[in-house]
Amino acid sequence: MLKSISTSCLVTLACCFNLLLHSYAFSGSPSDRTDRLALLAIKSQLHDPLGVTSSWNNSINLCQWTGVTCGHRHQRVTELDLRNQSIGGILSPHVGNLSFLRLIHLADNNFYGNIPQEVGRLSRLESLELANNSFSGKIPTNLSRCSNLVNFSAHGNNLVGEIPADVGYNWMRLEKLSISDNHLTGQLPASIGNLSVLKVINVEENRLSGRIPNTLSQLRNLFYLNIAGNQFSGNVPPSIYNLSSLELLYLRGNRLIGSLPIDIGLTLPKLTNFVIAENNFSGPIPNSFSNTSNLVMLDLNLNLFSGKVPINFSRLQNLSWLLLAGNNLGNGAANDLDFITPLTNCSKLIALGLYGNRFGGVLPHSIANLSTTTVQINMGRNQISGTIPSGIGNLVNLNGFGIDLNQLTGTIPHEIDLSNNFLNDSLPLEVGNLQNLVELDISRNQVSGCFIVVYARRRRFVHKSSVTSPMEQQFPIVSYAELSKATGEFSTSNMIGQGSFGFVYRGILGEGGLLVAVKVLNLTRKGAFKSFVAECEALRNIRHRNLIKIITICSSIDSHGVDFKALVYEYMQNGSLEEWLHHSNDQHDVCDLSLIQRLNIAIDIAYAIEYLHHHCQPPIIHGDLKPSNVLLDHDMVAHVGDFGLAKFLYACQVDDMETHSSSIGIKGTVGYVAPEYGMGSEASMAGDVYSFGILLLEIFIRKRPTDSMFNDGLTIHEFAMKALPQRVIEIVDPLLLLEVRTNNSKNPCGDGRGGIEECLVAVITIGVLCSMESPIDRTLEMRNVVAKLCAAREAFLSVYDLM
Ligand SMILES: *[C@@H]1O[C@H](CO)[C@@H](O)[C@H](O)[C@H]1NC(C)=O
Ligand SMILES: *[C@@H]1O[C@H](CO)[C@@H](O)[C@H](O)[C@H]1NC(C)=O
Ligand SMILES: *[C@@H]1O[C@H](CO)[C@@H](O)[C@H](O)[C@H]1NC(C)=O
Ligand SMILES: *[C@@H]1O[C@H](CO)[C@@H](O)[C@H](O)[C@H]1NC(C)=O
Ligand SMILES: *[C@@H]1O[C@H](CO)[C@@H](O)[C@H](O)[C@H]1NC(C)=O
Ligand SMILES: *[C@@H]1O[C@H](CO)[C@@H](O)[C@H](O)[C@H]1NC(C)=O
Ligand SMILES: *[C@@H]1O[C@H](CO)[C@@H](O)[C@H](O)[C@H]1NC(C)=O
Ligand SMILES: *[C@@H]1O[C@H](CO)[C@@H](O)[C@H](O)[C@H]1NC(C)=O
Ligand SMILES: *[C@@H]1O[C@H](CO)[C@@H](O)[C@H](O)[C@H]1NC(C)=O
Ligand SMILES: *[C@@H]1O[C@H](CO)[C@@H](O)[C@H](O)[C@H]1NC(C)=O
Ligand SMILES: *[C@@H]1O[C@H](CO)[C@@H](O)[C@H](O)[C@H]1NC(C)=O
Ligand SMILES: *[C@@H]1O[C@H](CO)[C@@H](O)[C@H](O)[C@H]1NC(C)=O
C-alpha cells in the first residue's frame, strides 16, 4: 500500500507514521534495497567534485536522489542520468544490479576504466550514453545481450579492440551507433546489416580497416553514415549508393578507390552532405548530382577525379560548399569553367575550392555574380587565363581569393602591395570593396605590375606521439661519486637551470659518455624530499616521447656524509622553452621559433599531458606546467619535465597511500596555477588544462602571464579573449607576422581551413577556453585540446602540402 503513496505525501505523513516511514526509507523492500546498494556501490567509485551525488544517502528516498529516476508504479530505478557533471571514476560493475534501468547517461564526464560486462545484464536498457569520457578497454561482449538497446553512444573515449560482431544479431532495436573518436580496430561487422531500424552509424576517427560491408545497404532507415578517418579500403559496395534514405555520407580520409555510379544523384535523392575527400576515387563526376536538390556540401577534395565538371548547379539551392581541389579535373580547355555560371544561382554558397586541377579557359566574369555569401574562392594552380573581372568587388564577404599559379594577364595597378596579405583602404579598383578580404593571391601569373614569389614549404608532416610499453623495472641506481665526476663536481659552469627544489647540471655519465641532465635536490627545502618521491613514482611506470625520461636516480650521501638525492634525465640539447621565448643569449638572440615550431611544441606538450590524464592508470596531474618545465631536444621535440609537484588522481586507489598523500599541497607557479587551487581545491585535470591554456597563450603572444602589462584585473586570458576573433593578429608575437608576410599564406582548399590567421585564431581560442577562470567553464579536456590543435596544424599545413 505504501508504495502507491507519492513521495510528497510521505513527507507530510512523516511525523505521524515515523515508524512505517522508517522501514520504507531506510531499509525498504528487498527490491529497492538492491537498487540502493547498487547506487551506493556506484557512488563509492566516483570522484564527484561538484557533489552531485551528495543527496545519495540513506536519509532520503532513492527516487529523489539527484540523477536518479524511478518508475511510477514499481519505484525501481529506471534512469541514471549524470551527464556533464565533472564526475570522474570507475563505473562500478554493480550497475548491473539495477535491473529496471532503461537509460544510463554518463556522457561528458571523466569516467575511466572499462565499461563493465555487467551492463549486459540490463535487459531493459534502451539508451547507453557514455560519450566524451575516458573509458578504455574493449566494448564488452556481453553488451550485445541488451536486446532492447536503441541508442549506444560511446564516442570520444579510449576504447580499443573490435566492434563485437554479436551486436548485429542482438541489437534489433538499435537506432543509433555512435562510437567515433576511439581507437577501435578490425572491421565493421557485416552483421550490422541485420539491424534494420538503424538510422545513424558513426565510427569516424578510429582505426577500422577492411572493406565497407555491403550488408549496410539493407539498412533502409539509415540516413547518417560516417566512416571518415579510418583505414577502409577497396571499392565502396555499389549497393551503398542505392540507400535512398541516406542524407549524410562521410567517407573522408580512407583508402577507398573506384568511381561513382553515374546515377548517384537519382539513387540518393536526399543527400545533403557528400564528403569523400582524401581517398583515391577516380573517374568522372556524375552529372546526376544536378538532381540532388538538398545538397549542402559536396567535398571531393584530394582524389583522382577527372574530366569536366558536368553538374548543372542551378537547382542546388542549398549548396554551400563545393570542394573539388586536388583532382585532375578539366582538360585545359576553353569551356572547362562553364559550370561556374549556373553556380551563380546557389544563393547560399560559402566556399568554392578548385585549387590544383587542370582547369583551362578564361576566368568567367560571371564569377563576380556568385552569391554574396561567398567567403572563399580558390582556383589556384590551374591553367586559367584572362583577367580578374572588376565586378569581383561585389563579393563583399569574400575573405580569401586565390588565383595564383595560373596564366592570368592584364594589369593590377602597382600601388597594390601584394607582398602583404592584409589589404587596406588604399586598395584601388573594386578589390577595394572587399572589406573582408584578408588573402589575395595572384602570384605566378603574368599580371603586370607585380610579381610575387610564394614561398612554399613542402614538408609532409609526420609528428605523432608514440607510446611505448611501460618500463617495469625500477630505475638503476648511480653513486654520488659517479654523478660528481659526471658534472665536474657540480661546477657552476655546468649548471643549466633551477628546478622547483634544486639545481640542474649538465653532465657526461659513464664510459659511454652519455650526455645527461642531473637535478640535485636541495633537501633542506621544505617539500624537496616529497617531490623526489613524487617524481620517481610518477615517472616510474610511464613513458612517452613528450615526457622527460629519467635515466637513473641517486639516493645516497654526499662527500660530507649528508643525505643526497638526485634525478638523472636525458639531456635536452635545446634547453627550455622559457629560454627560447624570453631570453636572449648567444644561442639564439631573439625568439626565432616559427609558427609551425610553436604549434608543434604546443602539440607535444598537449600530447604529454593528455597521456598523463587519459592514458595513465591512475591518471597523473602534472601540477606545474610552465615554459621552464618544457625542454626541447635536438629535433626541437618538446618534453615535459619536472614532476616534483605531480600527483596521482584518486590516490585512494593506489596501494601505497603514504607516498602520494595529498600533503604535498598544490603549489604550482604564480601565473600558471589554476585559480581554484588558491581556494583549496584538490589537484585536478582541469587545473593542468588551465596551466596549459596560459602556456599556450604565452607561446603565441610571447608575454609572460606575470608581465607588467597584465595588471588591474587584466589577465593574459582576458587580453587574448578580447582580441578574438578579429584582432588576434594585433596581439600575437609580431615576429609571427613577419612570417605571414614572407610566406604569403594562401588557402588552396578554399574551404575555410588553412592560412596563418585562421591558425592563430584557432590556437588563441583554444588557449582562452583552457584558461577559463572557473573550472566549470573549462570544458575542454586535454584530449579535445590535442585534437583541436592537430586540426589547426593540419589545416595550416594543408596549405603547403598541396603545392
Ligand atoms: C549485485 O548482485 C550480486 C548478485 O546478485 C550480489 O552478489 C551483489 O552483492 C550485488 N551488489 C550490490 C551492491 O548489491
Ligand atoms: C542527504 O542528502 C540531503 C539532500 O542533499 C542533504 O540535505 C543531507 O544533509 C544528506 N544527509 C547526509 C547524512 O549526508
Ligand atoms: C556541460 O556543462 C557546462 C556547464 O554547465 C556547459 O557550459 C557545457 O555546455 C555543457 N557541455 C555539454 C556538452 O553539454
Ligand atoms: C556475460 O554473459 C555470459 C553469458 O553470455 C554470462 O554467463 C556471464 O555471467 C556474463 N558476465 C557478466 C559479468 O554478467
Ligand atoms: C535515442 O537518442 C535520440 C537522440 O539521439 C533521442 O531522441 C531518443 O529519444 C533516444 N531514444 C531512447 C530510447 O533513449
Ligand atoms: C561530446 O563532445 C563533442 C565534441 O566536443 C560535443 O559536440 C558533444 O556535444 C559532446 N557530448 C555528447 C553527448 O556528444
Ligand atoms: C545477420 O547477418 C549475418 C551476416 O550478414 C547473417 O549471416 C545472419 O543470417 C543474419 N542474422 C539474422 C538473425 O538476421
Ligand atoms: C539498386 O536498386 C535498384 C532498384 O531497386 C536495383 O535494380 C539495382 O540492382 C540496385 N543496385 C545495386 C547495386 O544494388
Ligand atoms: C592513393 O594512391 C597512391 C598511389 O597508389 C598511394 O600512394 C596513396 O597512398 C593513395 N592514397 C589514399 C588516400 O589511399
Ligand atoms: C534530373 O535533372 C535534370 C535537369 O537538371 C532533369 O532534366 C531530369 O529530369 C532530372 N531527373 C530526375 C529523375 O529528376
Ligand atoms: C541548367 O538547369 C537549368 C534549370 O534547371 C536550365 O535552365 C539550364 O538550361 C541548364 N543549363 C545547362 C547548361 O544545362
Ligand atoms: C637550499 O635551500 C635552503 C632553504 O631554502 C637555502 O637556504 C639554501 O641556500 C639552499 N642551498 C643551495 C645550495 O641552494
GROMACS .gro file of C-alpha atoms in nm, residues 157-483:
model
  327
  157ASN     CA    1   3.663   0.758  -2.533
  158ASN     CA    2   3.972   0.539  -2.547
  159LEU     CA    3   3.805   0.216  -2.647
  160VAL     CA    4   4.019  -0.041  -2.824
  161GLY     CA    5   3.964  -0.378  -2.988
  162GLU     CA    6   3.698  -0.477  -3.232
  163ILE     CA    7   3.331  -0.399  -3.257
  164PRO     CA    8   3.174  -0.728  -3.135
  165ALA     CA    9   3.000  -0.895  -3.427
  166ASP     CA   10   2.736  -1.021  -3.182
  167VAL     CA   11   2.573  -0.683  -3.170
  168GLY     CA   12   2.449  -0.744  -3.520
  169TYR     CA   13   2.249  -1.043  -3.402
  170ASN     CA   14   2.104  -0.890  -3.089
  171TRP     CA   15   2.056  -0.517  -3.101
  172MET     CA   16   1.750  -0.550  -3.317
  173ARG     CA   17   1.603  -0.224  -3.189
  174LEU     CA   18   1.921  -0.020  -3.231
  175GLU     CA   19   1.873   0.316  -3.400
  176LYS     CA   20   2.198   0.493  -3.321
  177LEU     CA   21   2.551   0.354  -3.308
  178SER     CA   22   2.795   0.631  -3.225
  179ILE     CA   23   3.146   0.514  -3.144
  180SER     CA   24   3.358   0.772  -3.322
  181ASP     CA   25   3.684   0.905  -3.181
  182ASN     CA   26   3.812   0.587  -3.017
  183HIS     CA   27   4.093   0.350  -3.109
  184LEU     CA   28   3.880   0.067  -3.242
  185THR     CA   29   4.039  -0.174  -3.486
  186GLY     CA   30   3.926  -0.457  -3.711
  187GLN     CA   31   3.636  -0.445  -3.948
  188LEU     CA   32   3.288  -0.307  -3.939
  189PRO     CA   33   3.096  -0.635  -3.879
  190ALA     CA   34   2.877  -0.736  -4.169
  191SER     CA   35   2.611  -0.844  -3.922
  192ILE     CA   36   2.532  -0.478  -3.854
  193GLY     CA   37   2.329  -0.504  -4.172
  194ASN     CA   38   2.075  -0.701  -3.967
  195LEU     CA   39   1.986  -0.402  -3.751
  196SER     CA   40   1.702  -0.297  -3.970
  197VAL     CA   41   1.591   0.009  -3.776
  198LEU     CA   42   1.938   0.162  -3.759
  199LYS     CA   43   1.936   0.529  -3.852
  200VAL     CA   44   2.280   0.650  -3.753
  201ILE     CA   45   2.622   0.487  -3.782
  202ASN     CA   46   2.916   0.699  -3.675
  203VAL     CA   47   3.254   0.529  -3.649
  204GLU     CA   48   3.461   0.832  -3.756
  205GLU     CA   49   3.825   0.858  -3.639
  206ASN     CA   50   3.903   0.503  -3.538
  207ARG     CA   51   4.145   0.255  -3.690
  208LEU     CA   52   3.892   0.037  -3.863
  209SER     CA   53   4.001  -0.131  -4.183
  210GLY     CA   54   3.891  -0.377  -4.448
  211ARG     CA   55   3.603  -0.333  -4.684
  212ILE     CA   56   3.281  -0.147  -4.619
  213PRO     CA   57   3.033  -0.435  -4.574
  214ASN     CA   58   2.773  -0.442  -4.849
  215THR     CA   59   2.516  -0.555  -4.593
  216LEU     CA   60   2.484  -0.190  -4.491
  217SER     CA   61   2.263  -0.150  -4.794
  218GLN     CA   62   1.995  -0.346  -4.607
  219LEU     CA   63   1.958  -0.059  -4.362
  220ARG     CA   64   1.657   0.108  -4.515
  221ASN     CA   65   1.632   0.370  -4.238
  222LEU     CA   66   1.994   0.476  -4.241
  223PHE     CA   67   2.030   0.848  -4.300
  224TYR     CA   68   2.370   0.916  -4.143
  225LEU     CA   69   2.673   0.706  -4.228
  226ASN     CA   70   3.009   0.835  -4.117
  227ILE     CA   71   3.317   0.615  -4.151
  228ALA     CA   72   3.561   0.903  -4.212
  229GLY     CA   73   3.915   0.893  -4.078
  230ASN     CA   74   3.967   0.518  -4.077
  231GLN     CA   75   4.159   0.280  -4.299
  232PHE     CA   76   3.880   0.132  -4.505
  233SER     CA   77   3.999   0.024  -4.846
  234GLY     CA   78   3.877  -0.111  -5.176
  235ASN     CA   79   3.563  -0.021  -5.363
  236VAL     CA   80   3.252   0.110  -5.193
  237PRO     CA   81   2.990  -0.163  -5.246
  238PRO     CA   82   2.766  -0.028  -5.525
  239SER     CA   83   2.458  -0.115  -5.324
  240ILE     CA   84   2.551   0.155  -5.069
  241TYR     CA   85   2.475   0.413  -5.336
  242ASN     CA   86   2.129   0.260  -5.356
  243LEU     CA   87   2.038   0.352  -4.998
  244SER     CA   88   1.780   0.612  -5.080
  245SER     CA   89   1.736   0.709  -4.714
  246LEU     CA   90   2.094   0.844  -4.689
  247GLU     CA   91   2.126   1.213  -4.621
  248LEU     CA   92   2.477   1.243  -4.484
  249LEU     CA   93   2.755   1.025  -4.618
  250TYR     CA   94   3.108   1.079  -4.488
  251LEU     CA   95   3.381   0.858  -4.633
  252ARG     CA   96   3.662   1.115  -4.600
  253GLY     CA   97   4.016   1.004  -4.524
  254ASN     CA   98   4.019   0.635  -4.604
  255ARG     CA   99   4.185   0.435  -4.880
  256LEU     CA  100   3.884   0.393  -5.099
  257ILE     CA  101   3.901   0.356  -5.474
  258GLY     CA  102   3.667   0.323  -5.768
  259SER     CA  103   3.433   0.555  -5.945
  260LEU     CA  104   3.093   0.693  -5.852
  261PRO     CA  105   2.784   0.547  -6.022
  262ILE     CA  106   2.651   0.781  -6.287
  263ASP     CA  107   2.301   0.776  -6.142
  264ILE     CA  108   2.408   0.854  -5.784
  265GLY     CA  109   2.201   1.171  -5.774
  266LEU     CA  110   1.890   0.972  -5.856
  267THR     CA  111   1.955   0.680  -5.619
  268LEU     CA  112   2.050   0.911  -5.330
  269PRO     CA  113   1.794   1.185  -5.380
  270LYS     CA  114   1.802   1.306  -5.018
  271LEU     CA  115   2.176   1.372  -4.997
  272THR     CA  116   2.274   1.684  -4.808
  273ASN     CA  117   2.638   1.610  -4.729
  274PHE     CA  118   2.855   1.401  -4.957
  275VAL     CA  119   3.207   1.409  -4.821
  276ILE     CA  120   3.454   1.167  -4.975
  277ALA     CA  121   3.770   1.380  -4.971
  278GLU     CA  122   4.115   1.228  -4.921
  279ASN     CA  123   4.067   0.893  -5.089
  280ASN     CA  124   4.162   0.764  -5.432
  281PHE     CA  125   3.826   0.786  -5.605
  282SER     CA  126   3.865   0.827  -5.979
  283GLY     CA  127   3.665   0.860  -6.298
  284PRO     CA  128   3.420   1.131  -6.392
  285ILE     CA  129   3.198   1.330  -6.159
  286PRO     CA  130   2.842   1.207  -6.227
  287ASN     CA  131   2.616   1.474  -6.370
  288SER     CA  132   2.324   1.331  -6.176
  289PHE     CA  133   2.434   1.543  -5.878
  290SER     CA  134   2.233   1.808  -6.064
  291ASN     CA  135   1.928   1.632  -5.921
  292THR     CA  136   2.027   1.619  -5.551
  293SER     CA  137   1.841   1.936  -5.474
  294ASN     CA  138   1.907   1.923  -5.098
  295LEU     CA  139   2.283   1.912  -5.138
  296VAL     CA  140   2.468   2.141  -4.896
  297MET     CA  141   2.821   2.007  -4.914
  298LEU     CA  142   2.996   1.831  -5.197
  299ASP     CA  143   3.353   1.759  -5.090
  300LEU     CA  144   3.559   1.560  -5.340
  301ASN     CA  145   3.894   1.723  -5.247
  302LEU     CA  146   4.213   1.526  -5.293
  303ASN     CA  147   4.100   1.238  -5.510
  304LEU     CA  148   4.171   1.143  -5.869
  305PHE     CA  149   3.854   1.262  -6.039
  306SER     CA  150   3.899   1.366  -6.398
  307GLY     CA  151   3.708   1.521  -6.685
  308LYS     CA  152   3.478   1.816  -6.687
  309VAL     CA  153   3.252   1.920  -6.402
  310PRO     CA  154   2.925   1.817  -6.566
  311ILE     CA  155   2.691   1.920  -6.287
  312ASN     CA  156   2.426   2.180  -6.358
  313PHE     CA  157   2.429   2.356  -6.022
  314SER     CA  158   2.138   2.584  -6.092
  315ARG     CA  159   1.888   2.370  -5.900
  316LEU     CA  160   2.110   2.314  -5.597
  317GLN     CA  161   1.967   2.597  -5.396
  318ASN     CA  162   2.124   2.487  -5.066
  319LEU     CA  163   2.474   2.425  -5.191
  320SER     CA  164   2.723   2.595  -4.960
  321TRP     CA  165   3.045   2.404  -5.007
  322LEU     CA  166   3.175   2.293  -5.344
  323LEU     CA  167   3.518   2.146  -5.287
  324LEU     CA  168   3.694   1.988  -5.582
  325ALA     CA  169   4.056   2.080  -5.508
  326GLY     CA  170   4.344   1.843  -5.574
  327ASN     CA  171   4.193   1.629  -5.851
  328ASN     CA  172   4.262   1.603  -6.224
  329LEU     CA  173   3.955   1.793  -6.331
  330GLY     CA  174   3.940   1.990  -6.653
  331ASN     CA  175   4.128   1.940  -6.975
  332GLY     CA  176   4.290   2.278  -7.011
  333ALA     CA  177   4.001   2.352  -7.245
  334ALA     CA  178   3.815   2.673  -7.310
  335ASN     CA  179   3.483   2.552  -7.166
  336ASP     CA  180   3.624   2.389  -6.851
  337LEU     CA  181   3.481   2.656  -6.625
  338ASP     CA  182   3.134   2.667  -6.781
  339PHE     CA  183   2.985   2.522  -6.464
  340ILE     CA  184   3.057   2.849  -6.284
  341THR     CA  185   2.774   3.040  -6.446
  342PRO     CA  186   2.491   2.811  -6.320
  343LEU     CA  187   2.662   2.818  -5.982
  344THR     CA  188   2.560   3.181  -5.954
  345ASN     CA  189   2.209   3.052  -5.872
  346CYS     CA  190   2.334   2.892  -5.550
  347SER     CA  191   2.240   3.168  -5.314
  348LYS     CA  192   2.398   3.004  -5.009
  349LEU     CA  193   2.742   2.939  -5.148
  350ILE     CA  194   3.019   2.979  -4.892
  351ALA     CA  195   3.325   2.816  -5.044
  352LEU     CA  196   3.439   2.723  -5.390
  353GLY     CA  197   3.759   2.519  -5.399
  354LEU     CA  198   3.907   2.434  -5.737
  355TYR     CA  199   4.275   2.454  -5.647
  356GLY     CA  200   4.520   2.215  -5.810
  357ASN     CA  201   4.331   2.082  -6.112
  358ARG     CA  202   4.369   2.125  -6.486
  359PHE     CA  203   4.102   2.380  -6.545
  360GLY     CA  204   4.171   2.589  -6.852
  361GLY     CA  205   3.988   2.862  -7.031
  362VAL     CA  206   3.920   3.218  -6.947
  363LEU     CA  207   3.817   3.309  -6.596
  364PRO     CA  208   3.440   3.358  -6.642
  365HIS     CA  209   3.339   3.705  -6.546
  366SER     CA  210   3.023   3.550  -6.400
  367ILE     CA  211   3.239   3.466  -6.102
  368ALA     CA  212   3.157   3.819  -5.989
  369ASN     CA  213   2.790   3.712  -5.977
  370LEU     CA  214   2.839   3.431  -5.729
  371SER     CA  215   2.635   3.470  -5.415
  372THR     CA  216   2.749   3.749  -5.189
  373THR     CA  217   2.754   3.490  -4.911
  374THR     CA  218   3.074   3.351  -5.063
  375VAL     CA  219   3.367   3.365  -4.825
  376GLN     CA  220   3.636   3.165  -5.001
  377ILE     CA  221   3.727   3.107  -5.363
  378ASN     CA  222   4.039   2.921  -5.456
  379MET     CA  223   4.122   2.849  -5.814
  380GLY     CA  224   4.500   2.847  -5.776
  381ARG     CA  225   4.730   2.611  -5.967
  382ASN     CA  226   4.526   2.561  -6.281
  383GLN     CA  227   4.564   2.684  -6.639
  384ILE     CA  228   4.319   2.967  -6.621
  385SER     CA  229   4.372   3.269  -6.843
  386GLY     CA  230   4.202   3.601  -6.888
  387THR     CA  231   4.167   3.880  -6.641
  388ILE     CA  232   4.025   3.927  -6.296
  389PRO     CA  233   3.681   4.078  -6.355
  390SER     CA  234   3.636   4.418  -6.198
  391GLY     CA  235   3.293   4.307  -6.070
  392ILE     CA  236   3.463   4.077  -5.819
  393GLY     CA  237   3.418   4.365  -5.579
  394ASN     CA  238   3.052   4.260  -5.549
  395LEU     CA  239   3.153   3.971  -5.331
  396VAL     CA  240   3.153   4.170  -5.013
  397ASN     CA  241   3.204   3.879  -4.777
  398LEU     CA  242   3.497   3.727  -4.957
  399ASN     CA  243   3.795   3.682  -4.729
  400GLY     CA  244   4.011   3.460  -4.944
  401PHE     CA  245   4.057   3.470  -5.317
  402GLY     CA  246   4.334   3.253  -5.460
  403ILE     CA  247   4.414   3.250  -5.828
  404ASP     CA  248   4.791   3.212  -5.812
  405LEU     CA  249   4.982   2.978  -6.043
  406ASN     CA  250   4.765   3.038  -6.346
  407GLN     CA  251   4.803   3.227  -6.673
  408LEU     CA  252   4.616   3.545  -6.599
  409THR     CA  253   4.710   3.861  -6.781
  410GLY     CA  254   4.614   4.222  -6.752
  411THR     CA  255   4.716   4.485  -6.510
  412ILE     CA  256   4.681   4.533  -6.145
  413PRO     CA  257   4.797   4.879  -6.057
  414HIS     CA  258   5.131   4.870  -5.892
  415GLU     CA  259   5.006   5.059  -5.587
  416ILE     CA  260   4.870   4.730  -5.455
  417ASP     CA  261   5.124   4.589  -5.220
  418LEU     CA  262   5.071   4.223  -5.270
  419SER     CA  263   5.361   4.120  -5.058
  420ASN     CA  264   5.134   4.186  -4.768
  421ASN     CA  265   4.817   3.988  -4.744
  422PHE     CA  266   4.645   4.237  -4.524
  423LEU     CA  267   4.498   4.471  -4.773
  424ASN     CA  268   4.392   4.810  -4.656
  425ASP     CA  269   4.180   5.102  -4.757
  426SER     CA  270   4.432   5.225  -5.007
  427LEU     CA  271   4.331   4.948  -5.245
  428PRO     CA  272   4.210   5.088  -5.571
  429LEU     CA  273   3.971   4.918  -5.809
  430GLU     CA  274   3.675   4.713  -5.699
  431VAL     CA  275   3.905   4.494  -5.496
  432GLY     CA  276   3.892   4.785  -5.259
  433ASN     CA  277   3.528   4.696  -5.184
  434LEU     CA  278   3.634   4.365  -5.040
  435GLN     CA  279   3.640   4.480  -4.681
  436ASN     CA  280   3.676   4.127  -4.558
  437LEU     CA  281   3.948   4.022  -4.793
  438VAL     CA  282   4.245   3.908  -4.593
  439GLU     CA  283   4.410   3.694  -4.855
  440LEU     CA  284   4.453   3.782  -5.214
  441ASP     CA  285   4.697   3.576  -5.405
  442ILE     CA  286   4.753   3.642  -5.771
  443SER     CA  287   5.117   3.546  -5.774
  444ARG     CA  288   5.279   3.342  -6.052
  445ASN     CA  289   5.064   3.488  -6.322
  446GLN     CA  290   5.166   3.735  -6.588
  447VAL     CA  291   4.978   4.011  -6.423
  448SER     CA  292   5.194   4.311  -6.482
  449GLY     CA  293   5.283   4.548  -6.207
  450CYS     CA  294   5.376   4.281  -5.961
  451PHE     CA  295   5.544   3.951  -5.929
  452ILE     CA  296   5.548   3.773  -5.603
  453VAL     CA  297   5.717   3.455  -5.515
  454VAL     CA  298   5.516   3.232  -5.296
  455TYR     CA  299   5.729   3.050  -5.050
  456ALA     CA  300   5.601   2.702  -5.024
  457ARG     CA  301   5.714   2.462  -4.766
  458ARG     CA  302   5.666   2.110  -4.875
  459ARG     CA  303   5.735   1.936  -4.557
  460ARG     CA  304   5.497   1.642  -4.513
  461PHE     CA  305   5.401   1.607  -4.161
  462VAL     CA  306   5.482   1.305  -3.956
  463HIS     CA  307   5.454   1.402  -3.599
  464LYS     CA  308   5.257   1.172  -3.378
  465SER     CA  309   5.302   1.066  -3.025
  466SER     CA  310   5.419   0.716  -2.974
  467VAL     CA  311   5.356   0.541  -2.652
  468THR     CA  312   5.599   0.266  -2.576
  469SER     CA  313   5.541  -0.010  -2.331
  470PRO     CA  314   5.580   0.085  -1.967
  471MET     CA  315   5.911   0.014  -1.806
  472GLU     CA  316   5.857  -0.245  -1.549
  473GLN     CA  317   6.178  -0.215  -1.358
  474GLN     CA  318   6.282   0.041  -1.104
  475PHE     CA  319   6.545   0.289  -1.203
  476PRO     CA  320   6.906   0.178  -1.193
  477ILE     CA  321   7.099   0.350  -0.918
  478VAL     CA  322   7.406   0.562  -0.972
  479SER     CA  323   7.651   0.662  -0.698
  480TYR     CA  324   7.724   1.010  -0.567
  481ALA     CA  325   8.085   0.976  -0.686
  482GLU     CA  326   7.980   0.896  -1.041
  483LEU     CA  327   7.747   1.195  -1.055
   0.00000   0.00000   0.00000
